[in-house]
Amino acid sequence: MPQATLPPAASAPRTDPTPTVSTATDLPPGVAACRSRLRASAIGAGVTPQVFDRHVATVAPDASVLGFLDAQPEFTTPVWDYLAGLVDEERVSDGREQMRVHADLLARVAQRYGVDPAMVVAVWGVESNFGRAFGKRPLLVSLATLACQGRRQAFFRGELIDTLHIIQSGDVAPDGLVGSWAGAFGHTQFMPSTFRRIAVDFDGDGRRDLVGNVADALASTAHFLQRAGWRSGAPWGHEVLVPADAYLGPTGRRHREPLRYWMAKGVTRADGRGFEPDRDTPASLLLPAGRGGPAFLVYRNFHAIYSYNASESYALAIALLSDRLRGGAGLKTPWPTEDAGLSRLQRRELQALLLARGHAIGEADGIIGAATRRAIVTEQQRLGLTPQDGRAGLLILQALRSAQGSGPGDER
């Protein structure tokens, strides 16, 4: 199927209308007491009483955000599903187009911060789909809720106070502070505390604007990676092959050995090329799906990516997408599953087939939500598939294609 045409680059993305921020004059006693303490803390940290009272004092809590605390997709989704939706042909094509459109800007960013264009654009693509998906939750509502309810209240109190500082400084208008449930916002989804420490005014207009200014957003991302220890010109890592039973010791990002150690164990690059880093370079062996799936040796730059969002699956998505944006091929070793994950194109096709079979799941937008999962369970039962778990994988897509008679070609 032809790829969707990328819209022209603009200083600010097209977004859905900002949700209305509801207010409550009668807050629950516990929340009211918490807000009172928050006010004192914010004022003590330099927020004016007027800014706090206008933007936080009577904002109604949104209990729906509490359910996200333990449901982040990079921690709960099988790695092959997670990567299939983030490193697909659609995102690769769009990312290469953005690299072309912003070539001059990205070259200047690379010159200043030492982070190559493909890596910066990969972060942009994963974080907001190149500015198309900022998130829809008002930060002040989410953070005011999380600061007084659920776990990690101290963390979210700090993020709320930093958000008020951003408003007070005039860098971003309050109605632009819409993003994820946890408070990340803008083209590359900075948390408010990260914004205050790292964001830069790259175009020199006097504001650090990660919402309406692509230059500021991409430069701030490169600045973050530089501060996290990025080494210019060095690889993040490589897909590797590990001989069976050659190494049965500890793996994971925290276990590091010199590259020569891994080479002595028979570890080689999956593409047959030689290793680039110095043989004394610390390297970690990642087996994200166990010993039957793809393996990776990762170096310092991978850890810099990891610091952006503390998830190995997330860091792999960024790293693998950056490789594809540079013209690299996909993984050599398949994931150890008979039910491969779906690209966004395939997810939309799956939803279109479900709609054609009478399921009320909304539009075919490629977002697999509760309604889509319920419809998949119904079809798994109807078609006699097991397990009947509501997972959006290749097996249910192929089964629905067969039941339909024919379907569009799949990405392979």
CSV table of C-alpha atoms in Angstrom, one decimal, residues 34-284:
chain,number,residue,atom,x,y,z
A,34,CYS,CA,-2.3,18.8,49.6
A,35,ARG,CA,-3.0,21.8,47.4
A,36,SER,CA,-2.4,24.1,50.3
A,37,ARG,CA,1.0,22.5,51.0
A,38,LEU,CA,1.8,22.6,47.3
A,39,ARG,CA,1.1,26.3,47.2
A,40,ALA,CA,3.5,27.0,50.0
A,41,SER,CA,6.2,24.8,48.3
A,42,ALA,CA,5.7,26.5,44.9
A,43,ILE,CA,5.9,30.0,46.4
A,44,GLY,CA,9.0,28.9,48.3
A,45,ALA,CA,10.5,27.8,45.0
A,46,GLY,CA,9.9,31.1,43.3
A,47,VAL,CA,6.4,30.7,41.8
A,48,THR,CA,4.3,33.8,42.4
A,49,PRO,CA,1.0,33.3,44.3
A,50,GLN,CA,-0.9,34.7,41.3
A,51,VAL,CA,0.5,32.0,38.9
A,52,PHE,CA,-0.3,29.2,41.4
A,53,ASP,CA,-3.8,30.4,42.1
A,54,ARG,CA,-4.7,30.9,38.5
A,55,HIS,CA,-3.4,27.6,37.2
A,56,VAL,CA,-3.6,25.1,40.0
A,57,ALA,CA,-5.6,26.1,43.1
A,58,THR,CA,-9.0,25.0,42.0
A,59,VAL,CA,-8.2,22.5,39.1
A,60,ALA,CA,-10.3,19.4,39.5
A,61,PRO,CA,-8.4,16.2,39.9
A,62,ASP,CA,-8.4,13.6,37.1
A,63,ALA,CA,-8.4,10.2,38.6
A,64,SER,CA,-8.0,8.5,35.2
A,65,VAL,CA,-4.3,9.3,35.2
A,66,LEU,CA,-3.6,7.1,38.2
A,67,GLY,CA,-4.2,4.0,36.2
A,68,PHE,CA,-1.2,4.8,33.9
A,69,LEU,CA,1.3,4.6,36.7
A,70,ASP,CA,1.9,0.9,36.2
A,71,ALA,CA,0.8,0.5,32.6
A,72,GLN,CA,3.6,2.1,30.5
A,73,PRO,CA,3.7,0.2,27.1
A,74,GLU,CA,7.5,0.0,26.9
A,75,PHE,CA,7.3,-2.1,30.2
A,76,THR,CA,4.1,-4.1,29.6
A,77,THR,CA,4.2,-4.8,25.8
A,78,PRO,CA,6.2,-7.7,24.2
A,79,VAL,CA,9.3,-6.2,22.7
A,80,TRP,CA,8.4,-7.4,19.2
A,81,ASP,CA,5.0,-5.7,19.4
A,82,TYR,CA,6.5,-2.5,20.8
A,83,LEU,CA,9.2,-2.2,18.1
A,84,ALA,CA,6.9,-3.3,15.2
A,85,GLY,CA,4.7,-0.2,15.8
A,86,LEU,CA,7.6,2.2,16.3
A,87,VAL,CA,10.2,1.1,13.7
A,88,ASP,CA,8.0,0.5,10.7
A,89,GLU,CA,8.3,1.5,7.0
A,90,GLU,CA,5.9,4.4,7.5
A,91,ARG,CA,8.0,6.0,10.3
A,92,VAL,CA,11.3,5.3,8.4
A,93,SER,CA,9.9,7.0,5.2
A,94,ASP,CA,8.5,9.9,7.2
A,95,GLY,CA,11.7,10.3,9.1
A,96,ARG,CA,13.9,10.4,6.0
A,97,GLU,CA,11.6,13.1,4.6
A,98,GLN,CA,12.0,15.1,7.8
A,99,MET,CA,15.8,14.7,7.5
A,100,ARG,CA,15.6,16.2,4.0
A,101,VAL,CA,13.2,19.0,5.0
A,102,HIS,CA,15.3,20.0,8.0
A,103,ALA,CA,18.8,19.2,6.6
A,104,ASP,CA,20.2,22.6,7.3
A,105,LEU,CA,18.9,22.8,10.8
A,106,LEU,CA,20.0,19.3,11.7
A,107,ALA,CA,23.5,20.0,10.3
A,108,ARG,CA,23.8,23.1,12.6
A,109,VAL,CA,22.5,21.1,15.6
A,110,ALA,CA,25.0,18.3,14.9
A,111,GLN,CA,27.8,20.9,14.6
A,112,ARG,CA,27.0,22.4,18.0
A,113,TYR,CA,26.1,19.3,20.0
A,114,GLY,CA,27.8,16.4,18.2
A,115,VAL,CA,24.7,14.3,17.7
A,116,ASP,CA,24.0,13.1,14.2
A,117,PRO,CA,20.7,14.0,12.4
A,118,ALA,CA,19.4,10.5,12.2
A,119,MET,CA,19.5,10.0,16.0
A,120,VAL,CA,17.8,13.4,16.7
A,121,VAL,CA,15.1,12.6,14.1
A,122,ALA,CA,14.6,9.1,15.5
A,123,VAL,CA,13.9,10.5,19.0
A,124,TRP,CA,11.4,13.0,17.4
A,125,GLY,CA,9.7,10.2,15.4
A,126,VAL,CA,9.3,7.9,18.4
A,127,GLU,CA,8.3,10.7,20.9
A,128,SER,CA,5.6,12.5,18.8
A,129,ASN,CA,5.5,11.0,15.4
A,130,PHE,CA,7.3,14.1,14.0
A,131,GLY,CA,5.1,16.5,15.8
A,132,ARG,CA,1.7,14.8,15.0
A,133,ALA,CA,1.0,13.3,18.4
A,134,PHE,CA,1.8,15.5,21.4
A,135,GLY,CA,-0.7,13.9,23.7
A,136,LYS,CA,-4.0,15.3,24.7
A,137,ARG,CA,-3.9,15.7,28.5
A,138,PRO,CA,-3.5,19.1,30.1
A,139,LEU,CA,-0.3,18.9,32.1
A,140,LEU,CA,-1.6,21.1,34.9
A,141,VAL,CA,-4.5,18.7,35.5
A,142,SER,CA,-2.4,15.5,35.4
A,143,LEU,CA,0.4,16.8,37.5
A,144,ALA,CA,-1.9,18.5,40.1
A,145,THR,CA,-3.6,15.1,40.4
A,146,LEU,CA,-0.4,13.0,40.6
A,147,ALA,CA,1.1,15.4,43.1
A,148,CYS,CA,-1.6,14.6,45.6
A,149,GLN,CA,-2.7,11.0,44.8
A,150,GLY,CA,-1.0,7.7,43.9
A,151,ARG,CA,2.6,6.8,44.3
A,152,ARG,CA,5.6,9.0,43.5
A,153,GLN,CA,3.8,12.1,44.7
A,154,ALA,CA,7.1,13.9,45.6
A,155,PHE,CA,8.3,13.4,42.0
A,156,PHE,CA,5.2,14.8,40.5
A,157,ARG,CA,5.1,17.7,42.9
A,158,GLY,CA,8.5,18.8,41.6
A,159,GLU,CA,7.3,18.4,38.0
A,160,LEU,CA,4.2,20.6,38.7
A,161,ILE,CA,6.3,23.3,40.2
A,162,ASP,CA,8.6,23.2,37.2
A,163,THR,CA,5.6,23.5,34.9
A,164,LEU,CA,4.5,26.6,36.8
A,165,HIS,CA,8.0,28.1,36.3
A,166,ILE,CA,7.7,27.4,32.6
A,167,ILE,CA,4.5,29.3,32.4
A,168,GLN,CA,5.8,32.1,34.6
A,169,SER,CA,8.9,32.5,32.3
A,170,GLY,CA,6.8,32.9,29.2
A,171,ASP,CA,8.6,30.1,27.3
A,172,VAL,CA,5.4,28.2,26.6
A,173,ALA,CA,1.8,29.4,27.0
A,174,PRO,CA,-0.4,27.4,29.3
A,175,ASP,CA,-2.7,26.2,26.5
A,176,GLY,CA,0.4,24.7,24.8
A,177,LEU,CA,1.1,22.5,27.8
A,178,VAL,CA,-0.8,19.5,26.7
A,179,GLY,CA,0.9,16.1,26.5
A,180,SER,CA,1.3,12.7,28.1
A,181,TRP,CA,-0.4,11.5,31.3
A,182,ALA,CA,2.9,11.9,33.2
A,183,GLY,CA,3.6,15.5,32.1
A,184,ALA,CA,5.9,15.1,29.0
A,185,PHE,CA,5.1,17.7,26.3
A,186,GLY,CA,6.3,19.1,23.0
A,187,HIS,CA,7.9,17.7,19.9
A,188,THR,CA,10.3,15.5,21.8
A,189,GLN,CA,8.3,15.1,25.0
A,190,PHE,CA,10.4,16.7,27.6
A,191,MET,CA,9.3,16.5,31.2
A,192,PRO,CA,9.1,19.9,32.8
A,193,SER,CA,12.1,19.4,35.0
A,194,THR,CA,14.1,18.3,32.0
A,195,PHE,CA,12.9,21.4,30.1
A,196,ARG,CA,14.2,23.7,32.8
A,197,ARG,CA,17.6,22.0,32.9
A,198,ILE,CA,18.2,21.2,29.2
A,199,ALA,CA,15.9,23.1,26.8
A,200,VAL,CA,17.7,25.7,24.6
A,201,ASP,CA,16.6,28.7,22.6
A,202,PHE,CA,18.3,27.6,19.4
A,203,ASP,CA,16.8,30.2,17.0
A,204,GLY,CA,17.5,33.1,19.4
A,205,ASP,CA,13.9,34.4,19.6
A,206,GLY,CA,14.1,34.7,23.4
A,207,ARG,CA,11.9,31.7,24.2
A,208,ARG,CA,12.7,28.0,24.7
A,209,ASP,CA,9.7,26.7,22.9
A,210,LEU,CA,9.5,22.9,22.4
A,211,VAL,CA,5.8,23.1,21.4
A,212,GLY,CA,5.7,25.5,18.5
A,213,ASN,CA,9.4,25.6,17.4
A,214,VAL,CA,11.0,22.6,15.7
A,215,ALA,CA,14.5,24.2,15.9
A,216,ASP,CA,14.3,24.6,19.7
A,217,ALA,CA,12.9,21.1,20.1
A,218,LEU,CA,15.5,19.2,18.0
A,219,ALA,CA,18.4,21.2,19.4
A,220,SER,CA,17.2,20.6,23.0
A,221,THR,CA,17.1,16.9,22.2
A,222,ALA,CA,20.6,16.9,20.9
A,223,HIS,CA,21.7,18.9,24.0
A,224,PHE,CA,20.1,16.3,26.3
A,225,LEU,CA,22.0,13.5,24.6
A,226,GLN,CA,25.2,15.4,24.7
A,227,ARG,CA,24.8,16.0,28.4
A,228,ALA,CA,23.9,12.3,28.9
A,229,GLY,CA,27.4,11.3,27.6
A,230,TRP,CA,26.8,11.0,23.8
A,231,ARG,CA,30.1,10.5,21.9
A,232,SER,CA,30.1,12.0,18.5
A,233,GLY,CA,30.8,9.6,15.6
A,234,ALA,CA,30.5,6.5,17.8
A,235,PRO,CA,27.9,3.8,17.3
A,236,TRP,CA,25.2,3.1,19.8
A,237,GLY,CA,25.7,-0.7,19.4
A,238,HIS,CA,25.3,-3.5,16.9
A,239,GLU,CA,23.0,-6.5,16.4
A,240,VAL,CA,25.2,-9.5,17.1
A,241,LEU,CA,25.3,-13.3,16.9
A,242,VAL,CA,26.2,-15.2,20.0
A,243,PRO,CA,27.2,-18.9,19.5
A,244,ALA,CA,25.0,-21.4,21.3
A,245,ASP,CA,26.3,-22.1,24.8
A,246,ALA,CA,29.4,-19.8,24.2
A,247,TYR,CA,28.2,-17.4,26.9
A,248,LEU,CA,25.7,-18.2,29.7
A,249,GLY,CA,26.7,-15.4,32.1
A,250,PRO,CA,24.8,-12.3,33.1
A,251,THR,CA,23.4,-10.0,30.4
A,252,GLY,CA,21.7,-6.6,30.4
A,253,ARG,CA,22.6,-3.0,30.2
A,254,ARG,CA,24.2,-2.9,33.7
A,255,HIS,CA,26.7,-5.8,33.0
A,256,ARG,CA,29.6,-4.4,31.1
A,257,GLU,CA,32.7,-6.0,29.8
A,258,PRO,CA,35.4,-4.8,27.3
A,259,LEU,CA,34.5,-5.5,23.7
A,260,ARG,CA,37.5,-7.8,23.4
A,261,TYR,CA,35.9,-10.0,26.1
A,262,TRP,CA,32.8,-10.5,24.0
A,263,MET,CA,34.8,-11.1,20.9
A,264,ALA,CA,36.8,-13.8,22.7
A,265,LYS,CA,33.4,-15.5,23.4
A,266,GLY,CA,32.8,-15.7,19.7
A,267,VAL,CA,30.3,-12.8,19.5
A,268,THR,CA,30.3,-11.3,16.0
A,269,ARG,CA,28.2,-8.6,14.2
A,270,ALA,CA,25.1,-10.0,12.6
A,271,ASP,CA,25.9,-8.2,9.3
A,272,GLY,CA,29.3,-9.8,9.1
A,273,ARG,CA,31.3,-6.6,9.4
A,274,GLY,CA,34.0,-5.9,12.0
A,275,PHE,CA,33.4,-4.1,15.2
A,276,GLU,CA,34.1,-0.3,15.0
A,277,PRO,CA,34.9,0.7,18.6
A,278,ASP,CA,38.2,0.2,20.4
A,279,ARG,CA,38.6,-3.3,21.8
A,280,ASP,CA,38.7,-1.9,25.3
A,281,THR,CA,35.3,-0.2,24.9
A,282,PRO,CA,32.8,-1.3,27.6
A,283,ALA,CA,30.0,-3.2,26.0
A,284,SER,CA,26.8,-4.8,27.3
